[in-house]
Each structure stands twice: as structure tokens, then as C-alpha cells.
Short mmCIF file of C-alpha atoms in Angstrom, two decimals:
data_model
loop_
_atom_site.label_atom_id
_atom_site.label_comp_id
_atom_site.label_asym_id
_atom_site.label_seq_id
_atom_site.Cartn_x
_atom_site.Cartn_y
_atom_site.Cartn_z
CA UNK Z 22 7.50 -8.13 6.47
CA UNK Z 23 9.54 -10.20 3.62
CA UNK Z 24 9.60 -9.88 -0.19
CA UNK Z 25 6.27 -8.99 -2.00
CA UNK Z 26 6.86 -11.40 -5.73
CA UNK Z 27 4.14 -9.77 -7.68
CA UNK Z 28 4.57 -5.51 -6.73
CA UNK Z 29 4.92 -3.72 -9.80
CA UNK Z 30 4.59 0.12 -11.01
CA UNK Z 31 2.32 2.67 -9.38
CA UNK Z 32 0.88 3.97 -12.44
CA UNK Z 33 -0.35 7.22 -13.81
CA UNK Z 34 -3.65 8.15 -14.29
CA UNK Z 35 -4.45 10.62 -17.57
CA UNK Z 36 -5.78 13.87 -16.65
CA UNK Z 37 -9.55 14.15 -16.07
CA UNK Z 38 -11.73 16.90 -14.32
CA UNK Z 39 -13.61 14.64 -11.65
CA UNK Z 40 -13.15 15.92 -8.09
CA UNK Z 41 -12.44 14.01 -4.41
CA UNK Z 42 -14.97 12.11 -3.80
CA UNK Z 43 -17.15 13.43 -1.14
CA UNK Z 44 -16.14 13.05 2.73
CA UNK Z 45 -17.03 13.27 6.01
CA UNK Z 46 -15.38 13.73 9.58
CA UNK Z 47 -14.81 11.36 12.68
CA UNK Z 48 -13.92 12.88 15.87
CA UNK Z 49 -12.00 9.19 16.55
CA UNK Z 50 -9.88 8.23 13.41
CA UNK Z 51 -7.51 6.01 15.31
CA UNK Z 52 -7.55 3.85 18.20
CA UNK Z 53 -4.11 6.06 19.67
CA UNK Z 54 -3.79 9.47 18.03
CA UNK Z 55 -1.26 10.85 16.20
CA UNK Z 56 1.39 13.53 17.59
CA UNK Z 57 4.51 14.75 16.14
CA UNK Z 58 7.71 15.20 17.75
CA UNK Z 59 9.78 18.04 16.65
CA UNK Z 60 12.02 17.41 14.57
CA UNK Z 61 12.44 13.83 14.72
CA UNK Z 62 9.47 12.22 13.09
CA UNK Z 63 7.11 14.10 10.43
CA UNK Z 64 3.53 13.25 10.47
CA UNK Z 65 3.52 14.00 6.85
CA UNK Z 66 6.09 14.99 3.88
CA UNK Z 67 6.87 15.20 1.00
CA UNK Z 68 7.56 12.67 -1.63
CA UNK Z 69 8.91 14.73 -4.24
CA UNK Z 70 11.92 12.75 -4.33
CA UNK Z 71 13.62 10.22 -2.83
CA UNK Z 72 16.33 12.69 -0.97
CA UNK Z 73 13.83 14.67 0.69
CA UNK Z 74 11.43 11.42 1.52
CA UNK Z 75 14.72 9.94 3.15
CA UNK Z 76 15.77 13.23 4.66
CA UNK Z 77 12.66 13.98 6.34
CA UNK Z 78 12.15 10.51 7.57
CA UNK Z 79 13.16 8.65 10.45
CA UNK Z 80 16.32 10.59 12.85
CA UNK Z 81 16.90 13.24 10.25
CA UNK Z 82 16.25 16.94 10.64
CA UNK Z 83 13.05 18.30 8.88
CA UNK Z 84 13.79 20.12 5.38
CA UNK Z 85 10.95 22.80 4.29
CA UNK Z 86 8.91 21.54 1.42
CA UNK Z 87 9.15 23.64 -1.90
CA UNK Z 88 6.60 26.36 -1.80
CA UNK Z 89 3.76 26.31 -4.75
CA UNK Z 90 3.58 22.47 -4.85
CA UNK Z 91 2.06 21.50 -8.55
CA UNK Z 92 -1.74 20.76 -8.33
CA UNK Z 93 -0.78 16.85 -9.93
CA UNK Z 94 1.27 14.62 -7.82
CA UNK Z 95 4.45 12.43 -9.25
CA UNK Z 96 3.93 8.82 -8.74
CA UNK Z 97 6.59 6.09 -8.55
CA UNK Z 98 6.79 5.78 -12.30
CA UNK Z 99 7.62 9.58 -12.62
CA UNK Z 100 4.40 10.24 -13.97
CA UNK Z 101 1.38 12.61 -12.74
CA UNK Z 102 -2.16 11.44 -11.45
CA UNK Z 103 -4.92 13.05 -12.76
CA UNK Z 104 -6.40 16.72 -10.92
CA UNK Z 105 -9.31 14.02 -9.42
CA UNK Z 106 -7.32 11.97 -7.63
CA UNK Z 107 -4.54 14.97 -6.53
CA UNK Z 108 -7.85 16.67 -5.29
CA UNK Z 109 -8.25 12.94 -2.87
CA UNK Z 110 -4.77 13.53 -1.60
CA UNK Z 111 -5.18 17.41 -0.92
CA UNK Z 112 -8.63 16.60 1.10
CA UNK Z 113 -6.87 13.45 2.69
CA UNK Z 114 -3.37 15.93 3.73
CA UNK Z 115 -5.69 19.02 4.84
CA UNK Z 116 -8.44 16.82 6.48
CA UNK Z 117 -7.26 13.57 9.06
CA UNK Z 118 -10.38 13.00 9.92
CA UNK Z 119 -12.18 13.03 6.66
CA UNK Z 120 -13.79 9.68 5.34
CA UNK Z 121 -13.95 8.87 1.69
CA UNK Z 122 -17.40 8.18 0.77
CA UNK Z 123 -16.94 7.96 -2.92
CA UNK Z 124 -13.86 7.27 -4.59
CA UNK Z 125 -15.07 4.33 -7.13
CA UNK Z 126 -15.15 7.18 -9.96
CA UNK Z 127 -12.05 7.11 -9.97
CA UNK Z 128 -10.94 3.97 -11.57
CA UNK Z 129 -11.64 4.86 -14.84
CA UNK Z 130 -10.99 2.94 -18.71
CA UNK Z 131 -8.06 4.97 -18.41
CA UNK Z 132 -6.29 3.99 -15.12
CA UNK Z 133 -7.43 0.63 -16.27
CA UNK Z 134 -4.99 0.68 -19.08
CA UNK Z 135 -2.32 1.92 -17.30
CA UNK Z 136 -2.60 0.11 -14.31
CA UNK Z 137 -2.09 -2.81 -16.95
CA UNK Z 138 0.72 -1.55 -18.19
CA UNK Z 139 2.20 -0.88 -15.01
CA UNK Z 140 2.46 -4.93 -14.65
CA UNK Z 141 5.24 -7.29 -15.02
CA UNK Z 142 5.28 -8.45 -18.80
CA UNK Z 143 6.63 -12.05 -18.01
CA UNK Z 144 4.73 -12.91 -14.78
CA UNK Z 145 3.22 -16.43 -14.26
CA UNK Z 146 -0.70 -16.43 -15.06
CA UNK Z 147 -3.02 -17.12 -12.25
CA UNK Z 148 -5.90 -19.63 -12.11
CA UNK Z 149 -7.43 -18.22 -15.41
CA UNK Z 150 -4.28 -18.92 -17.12
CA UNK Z 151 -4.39 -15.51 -19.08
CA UNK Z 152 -0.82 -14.17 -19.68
CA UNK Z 153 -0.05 -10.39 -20.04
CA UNK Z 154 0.46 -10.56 -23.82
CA UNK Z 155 -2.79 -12.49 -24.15
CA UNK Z 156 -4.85 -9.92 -22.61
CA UNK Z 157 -3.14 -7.01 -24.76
CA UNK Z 158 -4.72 -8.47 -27.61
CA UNK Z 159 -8.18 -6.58 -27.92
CA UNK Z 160 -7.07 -4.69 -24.69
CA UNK Z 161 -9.66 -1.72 -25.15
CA UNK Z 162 -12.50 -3.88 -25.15
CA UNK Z 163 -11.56 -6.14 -22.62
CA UNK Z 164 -10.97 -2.62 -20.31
CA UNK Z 165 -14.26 -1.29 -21.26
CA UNK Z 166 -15.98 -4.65 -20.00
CA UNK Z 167 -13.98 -4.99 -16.86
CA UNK Z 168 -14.32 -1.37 -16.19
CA UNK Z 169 -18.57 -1.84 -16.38
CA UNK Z 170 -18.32 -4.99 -14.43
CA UNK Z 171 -16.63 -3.29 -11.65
CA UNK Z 172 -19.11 -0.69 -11.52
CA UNK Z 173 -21.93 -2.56 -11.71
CA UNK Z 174 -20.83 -5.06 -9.18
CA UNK Z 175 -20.46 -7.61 -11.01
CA UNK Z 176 -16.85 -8.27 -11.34
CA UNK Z 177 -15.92 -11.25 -9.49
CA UNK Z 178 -12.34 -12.03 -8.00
CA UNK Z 179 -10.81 -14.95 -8.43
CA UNK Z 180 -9.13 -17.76 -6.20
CA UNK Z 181 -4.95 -17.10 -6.20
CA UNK Z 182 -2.84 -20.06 -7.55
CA UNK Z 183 -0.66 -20.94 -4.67
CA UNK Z 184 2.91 -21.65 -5.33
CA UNK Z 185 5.68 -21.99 -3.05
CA UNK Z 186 9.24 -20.61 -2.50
CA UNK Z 187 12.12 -22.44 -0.63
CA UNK Z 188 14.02 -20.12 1.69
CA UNK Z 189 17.59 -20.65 2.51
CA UNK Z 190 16.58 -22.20 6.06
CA UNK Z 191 14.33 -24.95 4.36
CA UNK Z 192 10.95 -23.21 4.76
CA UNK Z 193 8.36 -23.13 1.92
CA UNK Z 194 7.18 -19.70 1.60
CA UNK Z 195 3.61 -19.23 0.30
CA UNK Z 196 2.84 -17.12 -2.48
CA UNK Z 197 -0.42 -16.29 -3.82
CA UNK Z 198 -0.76 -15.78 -8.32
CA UNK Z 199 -3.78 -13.55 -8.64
CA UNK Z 200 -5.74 -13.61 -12.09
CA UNK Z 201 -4.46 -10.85 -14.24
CA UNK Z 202 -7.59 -8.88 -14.19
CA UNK Z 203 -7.70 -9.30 -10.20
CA UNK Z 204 -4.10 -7.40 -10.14
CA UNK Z 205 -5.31 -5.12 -12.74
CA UNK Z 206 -8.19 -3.46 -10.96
CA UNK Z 207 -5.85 -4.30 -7.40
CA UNK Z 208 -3.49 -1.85 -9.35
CA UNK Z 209 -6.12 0.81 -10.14
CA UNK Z 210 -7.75 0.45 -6.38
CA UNK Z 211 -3.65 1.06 -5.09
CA UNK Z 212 -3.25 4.03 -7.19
CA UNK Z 213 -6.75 5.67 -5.65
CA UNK Z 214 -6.16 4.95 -1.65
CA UNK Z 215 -2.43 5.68 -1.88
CA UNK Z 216 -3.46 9.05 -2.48
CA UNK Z 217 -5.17 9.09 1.09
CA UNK Z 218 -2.21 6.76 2.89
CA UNK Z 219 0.55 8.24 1.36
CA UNK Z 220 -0.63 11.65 3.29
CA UNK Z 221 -1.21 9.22 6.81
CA UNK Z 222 1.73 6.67 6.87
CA UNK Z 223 4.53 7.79 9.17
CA UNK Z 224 8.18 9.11 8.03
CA UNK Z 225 9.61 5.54 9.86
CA UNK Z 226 7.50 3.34 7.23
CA UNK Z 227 9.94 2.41 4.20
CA UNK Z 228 8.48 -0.85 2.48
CA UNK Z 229 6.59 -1.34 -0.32
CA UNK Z 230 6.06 2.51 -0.84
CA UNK Z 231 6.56 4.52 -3.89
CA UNK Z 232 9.93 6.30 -3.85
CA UNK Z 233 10.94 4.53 -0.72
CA UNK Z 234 13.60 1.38 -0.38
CA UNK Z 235 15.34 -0.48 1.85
CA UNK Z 236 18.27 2.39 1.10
CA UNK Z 237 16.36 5.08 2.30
CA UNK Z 238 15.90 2.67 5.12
CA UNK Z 239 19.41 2.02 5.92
CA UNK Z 240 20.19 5.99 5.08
CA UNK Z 241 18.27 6.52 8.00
CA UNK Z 242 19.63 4.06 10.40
CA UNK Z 243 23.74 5.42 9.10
CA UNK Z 244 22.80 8.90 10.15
CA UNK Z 245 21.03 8.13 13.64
CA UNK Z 246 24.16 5.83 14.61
CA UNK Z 247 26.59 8.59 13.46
CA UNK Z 248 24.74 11.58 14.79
CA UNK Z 249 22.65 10.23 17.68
CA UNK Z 250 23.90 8.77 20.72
CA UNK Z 251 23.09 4.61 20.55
CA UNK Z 252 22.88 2.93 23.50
CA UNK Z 253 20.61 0.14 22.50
CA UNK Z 254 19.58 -1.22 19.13
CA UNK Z 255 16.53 -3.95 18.94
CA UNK Z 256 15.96 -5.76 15.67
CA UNK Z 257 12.42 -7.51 15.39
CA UNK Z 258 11.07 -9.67 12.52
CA UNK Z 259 7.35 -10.25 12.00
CA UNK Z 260 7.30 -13.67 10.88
CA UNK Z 261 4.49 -14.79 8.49
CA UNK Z 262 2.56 -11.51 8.89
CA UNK Z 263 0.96 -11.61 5.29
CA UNK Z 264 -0.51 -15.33 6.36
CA UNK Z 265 -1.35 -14.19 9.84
CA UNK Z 266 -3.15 -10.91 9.08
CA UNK Z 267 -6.19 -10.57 10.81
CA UNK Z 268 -9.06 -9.92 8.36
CA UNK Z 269 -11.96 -8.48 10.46
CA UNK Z 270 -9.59 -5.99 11.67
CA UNK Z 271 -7.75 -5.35 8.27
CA UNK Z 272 -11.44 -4.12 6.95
CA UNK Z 273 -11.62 -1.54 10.40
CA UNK Z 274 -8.33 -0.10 9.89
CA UNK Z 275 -9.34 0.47 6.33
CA UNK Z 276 -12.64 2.23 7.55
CA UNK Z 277 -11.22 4.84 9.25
CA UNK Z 278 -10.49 6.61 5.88
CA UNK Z 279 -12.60 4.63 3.51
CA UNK Z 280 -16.45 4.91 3.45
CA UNK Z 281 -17.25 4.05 0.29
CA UNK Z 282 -19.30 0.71 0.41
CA UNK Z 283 -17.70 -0.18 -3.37
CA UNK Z 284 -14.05 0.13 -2.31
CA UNK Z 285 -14.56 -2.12 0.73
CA UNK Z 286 -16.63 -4.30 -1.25
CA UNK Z 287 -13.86 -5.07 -3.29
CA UNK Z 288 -11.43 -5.87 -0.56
CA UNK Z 289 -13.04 -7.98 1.22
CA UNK Z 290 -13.92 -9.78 -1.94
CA UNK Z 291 -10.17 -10.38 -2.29
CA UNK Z 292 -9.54 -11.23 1.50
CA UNK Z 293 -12.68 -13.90 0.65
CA UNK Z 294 -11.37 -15.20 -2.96
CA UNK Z 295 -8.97 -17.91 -1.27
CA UNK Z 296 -6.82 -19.59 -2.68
CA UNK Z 297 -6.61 -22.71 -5.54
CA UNK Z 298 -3.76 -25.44 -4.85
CA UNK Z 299 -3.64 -28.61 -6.11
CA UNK Z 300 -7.10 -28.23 -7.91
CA UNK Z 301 -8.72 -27.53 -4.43
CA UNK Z 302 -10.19 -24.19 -3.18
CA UNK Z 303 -9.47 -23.16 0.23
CA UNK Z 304 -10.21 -19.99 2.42
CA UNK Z 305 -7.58 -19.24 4.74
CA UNK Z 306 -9.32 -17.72 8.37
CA UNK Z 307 -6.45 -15.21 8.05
CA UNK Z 308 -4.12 -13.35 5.97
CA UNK Z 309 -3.88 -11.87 2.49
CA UNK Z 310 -1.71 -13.55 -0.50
CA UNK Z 311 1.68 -12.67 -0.96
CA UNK Z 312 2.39 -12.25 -3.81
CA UNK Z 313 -0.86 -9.92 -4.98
CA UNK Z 314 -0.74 -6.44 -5.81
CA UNK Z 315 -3.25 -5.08 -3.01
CA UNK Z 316 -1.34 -7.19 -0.07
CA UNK Z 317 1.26 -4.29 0.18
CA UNK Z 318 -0.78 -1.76 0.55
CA UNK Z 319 -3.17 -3.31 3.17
CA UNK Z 320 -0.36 -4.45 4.68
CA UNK Z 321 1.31 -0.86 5.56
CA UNK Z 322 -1.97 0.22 6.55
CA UNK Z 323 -2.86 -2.55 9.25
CA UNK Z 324 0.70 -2.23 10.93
CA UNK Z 325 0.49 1.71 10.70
CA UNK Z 326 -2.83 1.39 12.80
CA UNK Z 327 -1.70 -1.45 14.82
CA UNK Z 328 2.10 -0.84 15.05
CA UNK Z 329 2.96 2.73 13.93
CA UNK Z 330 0.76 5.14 15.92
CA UNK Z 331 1.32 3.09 19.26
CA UNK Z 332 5.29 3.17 18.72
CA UNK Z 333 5.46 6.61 17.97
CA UNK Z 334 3.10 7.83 21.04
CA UNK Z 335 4.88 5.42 22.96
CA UNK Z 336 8.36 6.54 22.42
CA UNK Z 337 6.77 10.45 23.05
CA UNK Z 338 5.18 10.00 26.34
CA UNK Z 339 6.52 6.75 27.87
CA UNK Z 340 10.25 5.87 26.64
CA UNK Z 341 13.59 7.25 28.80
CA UNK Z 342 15.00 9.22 26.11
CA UNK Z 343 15.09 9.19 22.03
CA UNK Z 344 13.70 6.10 20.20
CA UNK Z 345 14.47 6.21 16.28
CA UNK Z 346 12.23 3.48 14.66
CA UNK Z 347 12.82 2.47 11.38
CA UNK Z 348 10.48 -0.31 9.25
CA UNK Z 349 11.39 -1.65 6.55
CA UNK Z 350 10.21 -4.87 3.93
CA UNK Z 351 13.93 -6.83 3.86
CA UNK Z 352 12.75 -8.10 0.63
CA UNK Z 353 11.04 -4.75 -1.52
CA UNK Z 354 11.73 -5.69 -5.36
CA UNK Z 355 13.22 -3.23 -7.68
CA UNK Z 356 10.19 -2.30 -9.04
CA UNK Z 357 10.23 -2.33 -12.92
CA UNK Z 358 7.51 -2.72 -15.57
CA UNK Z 359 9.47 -4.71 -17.79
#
């Protein structure tokens, strides 16, 4: 997985008194289930701070969390989520099997705005040519209207404007530009499922999560080479995995926690929107664009259903002695909202 151009802030969301949306159970959540090993791989922890997350990740013995954990939840911009969506992540932590049937309540005016502010000030506009500071002017209004389109359906995403980046080995990376109020309600939609995934994604995973970087990565690696015994190391590189994504199976993977028909009808709308280059539309068969604000996210979760699980049963049952597996994104951005 390479560099993500267009990740920016996991917001906060000001506090409000709607609850989890409502859920229900599957006996069959994964395609290989999910067993912990003692002491070498958490299921789930804590990401309170970075040198617990990094601690209680990959090769490292398991710290205790803090007892009485606050009923809000810190997000990667050191601010708290409102008691709704902290009651998603306690029902997603204390239930695996649960399936969200309703979590579109959530995205609210008010994680609107801040999933706004949450996004790089200076990036380039996408096909509707609207730059940040042009949408700040009559911003309330313009959030009350996107927020009703959304829930009426009738919000519409747009084509990305595909640009290119030369890499030192003379390929053209391709990046995707989403429309500003694409990664706006991308942002909001991040901030309500990484509630759910942040409680599911494995204590190996390190890119493009909040409080997680390649560091904690390579703080994991330094301590199993200086207090495991290495016989092998295998490095592995998924080459053009945002381009090669399968769709179809993207939208499964995100069904075994999501039910809610409005969430999914969102994402696919943004797997469908395609992309604009040279002033003609296209619709890749595959992949999600680089470059948008939802392609990390859906990203983590198709190679934690397709990648993750299997590894870590794998190494339990199968491998001839300890396996530490650490993923990373070689190209995470310092994540800023400036």
C-alpha cells in the first residue's frame, strides 16, 4: 500500500445524545475467524495513545488498559466524538458479530462542519473546481443543504479529476481529486465506521490509522529483531492495490459490519463515480481513487478480511514457530489540517 495524497484529520464530532444505531448478529462474520494468541497479537486495544497502540501491537507484550475508560473516545486530532458514536464503538468492541443497521444519523450539520475543517486548506479542487476557502464562504448553509441531500438521497458524487505522479523509477502514479463536498461527507462517513473498525482491525495493521505511523511500525519490527529470535525476514509489496481493488468484494467485506442500506449506498456510489481525465469520464472495473478520503479506510478493511485474519490464523495453526507480521502504508502523510 503506497502514499494516500489527499488523508487529512479524523475529526471530532460535538456532543449529542443519539445512541448506536440499532444491530443485529451473524453467526459467520468472516470468511476465517478470528483467534488471539497470547501475548503476541491483541484482537483489540487500546488507542489511547500512541505508546500503548505501539506497545500492544505487533511482537510486544500486552500492557493492561486503564480501568474506567471515559464514555467519549479521543480521535486523531485529540478531540472527543460525541456519546452517539462512542455508544457505535462500545456495541462494535462488546459485540463481533453485531451488524449496523442504522448509523446514517450520525452524520450530522455538525460533523459536517468539522469534517470540513478537518481538510487540507490548500488542496487542488476536483472536477467542480470549488476550493476550500470558496466553500467557507456561506459554510452553514451550504452544510445544511448537503446535510438534507444526503439524507434524502439525493446527494450525488462526483467523477475524481485524475492527475498523475512520477515515481523515482519512471512510473506515473494515478491519483484521484475528489470534489470537495465528496471528501467532506467521505470524512464524516470515516469518522462513523472507524468507530466499528478501529475495535476489528488487528494490532499488526499500522497505515492510514489514527494514532498509528510508519514509527510505530518500525518500533515494532526493532523490538521483535532485538528480543525475538529471527531466522527469516520476508518483505512483500502490494503493487497497485488501490487500482486493483476488487469492488464486488470491497462492498461484502464492508457487509459484515455494515447493514445500513444508506451507508453502502454511498460507497458504492463512490466506487461507481469514476473518474474525469482529459474531459472524458471513465469507470474503472476495479479499484478506488487514491488520493480520496474514503480509499484508506476501505482499503484497511478489504486487506484485514482478505489478508489479516488468514495471516494471523495461519501463523496460529499452520506456521513452524513464531511469525511477527507487521503492515504498514510506506507512504502515510503527516497528517495535518493546515
Amino acid at each position: 500500500m503506497h502514499e494516500n495524497r489527499e488523508t487529512s484529520e479524523t475529526p471530532a464530532v460535538k456532543p449529542g445524545s443519539r445512541s448506536a444505531g440499532e444491530g443485529d448478529s451473524r453467526t459467520a462474520r468472516a470468511y476465517v475467524c478470528e483467534e488471539s494468541h497470547s501475548g503476541i497479537v491483541p484482537m483489540n486495544y487500546s488507542n489511547n495513545d500512541k505508546t500503548s497502540s505501539a506497545e500492544s501491537g505487533e511482537g510486544r507484550p500486552l500492557i493492561n488498559e486503564n480501568a474506567g475508560q471515559p464514555s467519549t473516545h479521543p480521535t486523531q486530532s485529540g478531540e472527543r466524538v460525541s456519546q452517539g458514536l462512542a455508544g457505535v464503538r462500545k456495541a462494535a468492541r462488546e459485540n463481533k458479530e453485531m451488524r449496523f443497521t442504522a448509523l446514517l444519523h450520525h452524520l450530522t450539520v455538525d460533523l459536517l462542519r468539522e469534517s470540513f475543517y478537518s481538510l487540507k486548506r490548500k488542496a487542488a479542487p476536483g472536477v467542480d473546481g470549488v476550493t476550500w476557502h470558496e466553500y467557507e464562504a456561506g459554510l452553514e448553509e451550504r452544510l445544511i443543504d448537503l446535510h438534507g441531500r444526503v439524507h434524502r438521497g439525493a446527494y450525488r458524487a462526483l467523477p475524481s479529476r485524475r492527475v498523475y505522479i512520477q515515481k523515482e523509477d519512471g512510473w506515473q502514479r494515478p491519483l484521484g481529486v475528489a470534489a470537495l463536498e465528496d471528501k467532506i461527507v467521505q470524512q464524516a462517513v470515516v469518522t462513523i465506521l472507524n468507530q466499528i473498525y478501529e475495535e476489528d482491525f488487528l494490532g499488526f495493521s499500522y497505515g492510514f490509522r489514527p494514532g498509528r505511523s510508519q514509527h510505530d511500525a518500525l518500533d515494532a519490527l526493532s523490538y521483535a529483531l532485538l528480543k525475538k529470535k529471527v531466522n527469516y525476514m520476508v518483505d512483500a509489496d502490494i503493487r497497485g492495490f488501490f487500482d486493483n481493488l476488487d469492488k464486488s468484494w470491497m462492498i461484502k467485506f464492508i457487509e459484515q459490519r455494515v447493514a445500513d442500506p444508506r451507508i453502502l449506498r454511498l460507497i458504492r456510489k463512490w466506487l461507481k463515480a469514476g473518474v474525469m481525465e482529459e474531459g472524458q469520464w471513465s469507470e474503472p472495473q476495479t479499484g478506488t481513487a487514491q488520493g480520496s478520503v474514503i480509499s484508506p479506510l476501505l482499503a484497511n478493511v478489504y486487506l484485514h478480511y482478505s489478508f489479516d485474519l488468514w495471516v494471523n490464523v495461519w501463523r496460529q495453526k499452520w506456521a513452524q514457530g513464531e511469525v511477527v507480521v507487521i503492515r504498514y502504508a510506506d507512504g502515510t502523510p503527516v497528517q495535518t489540517s493546515n
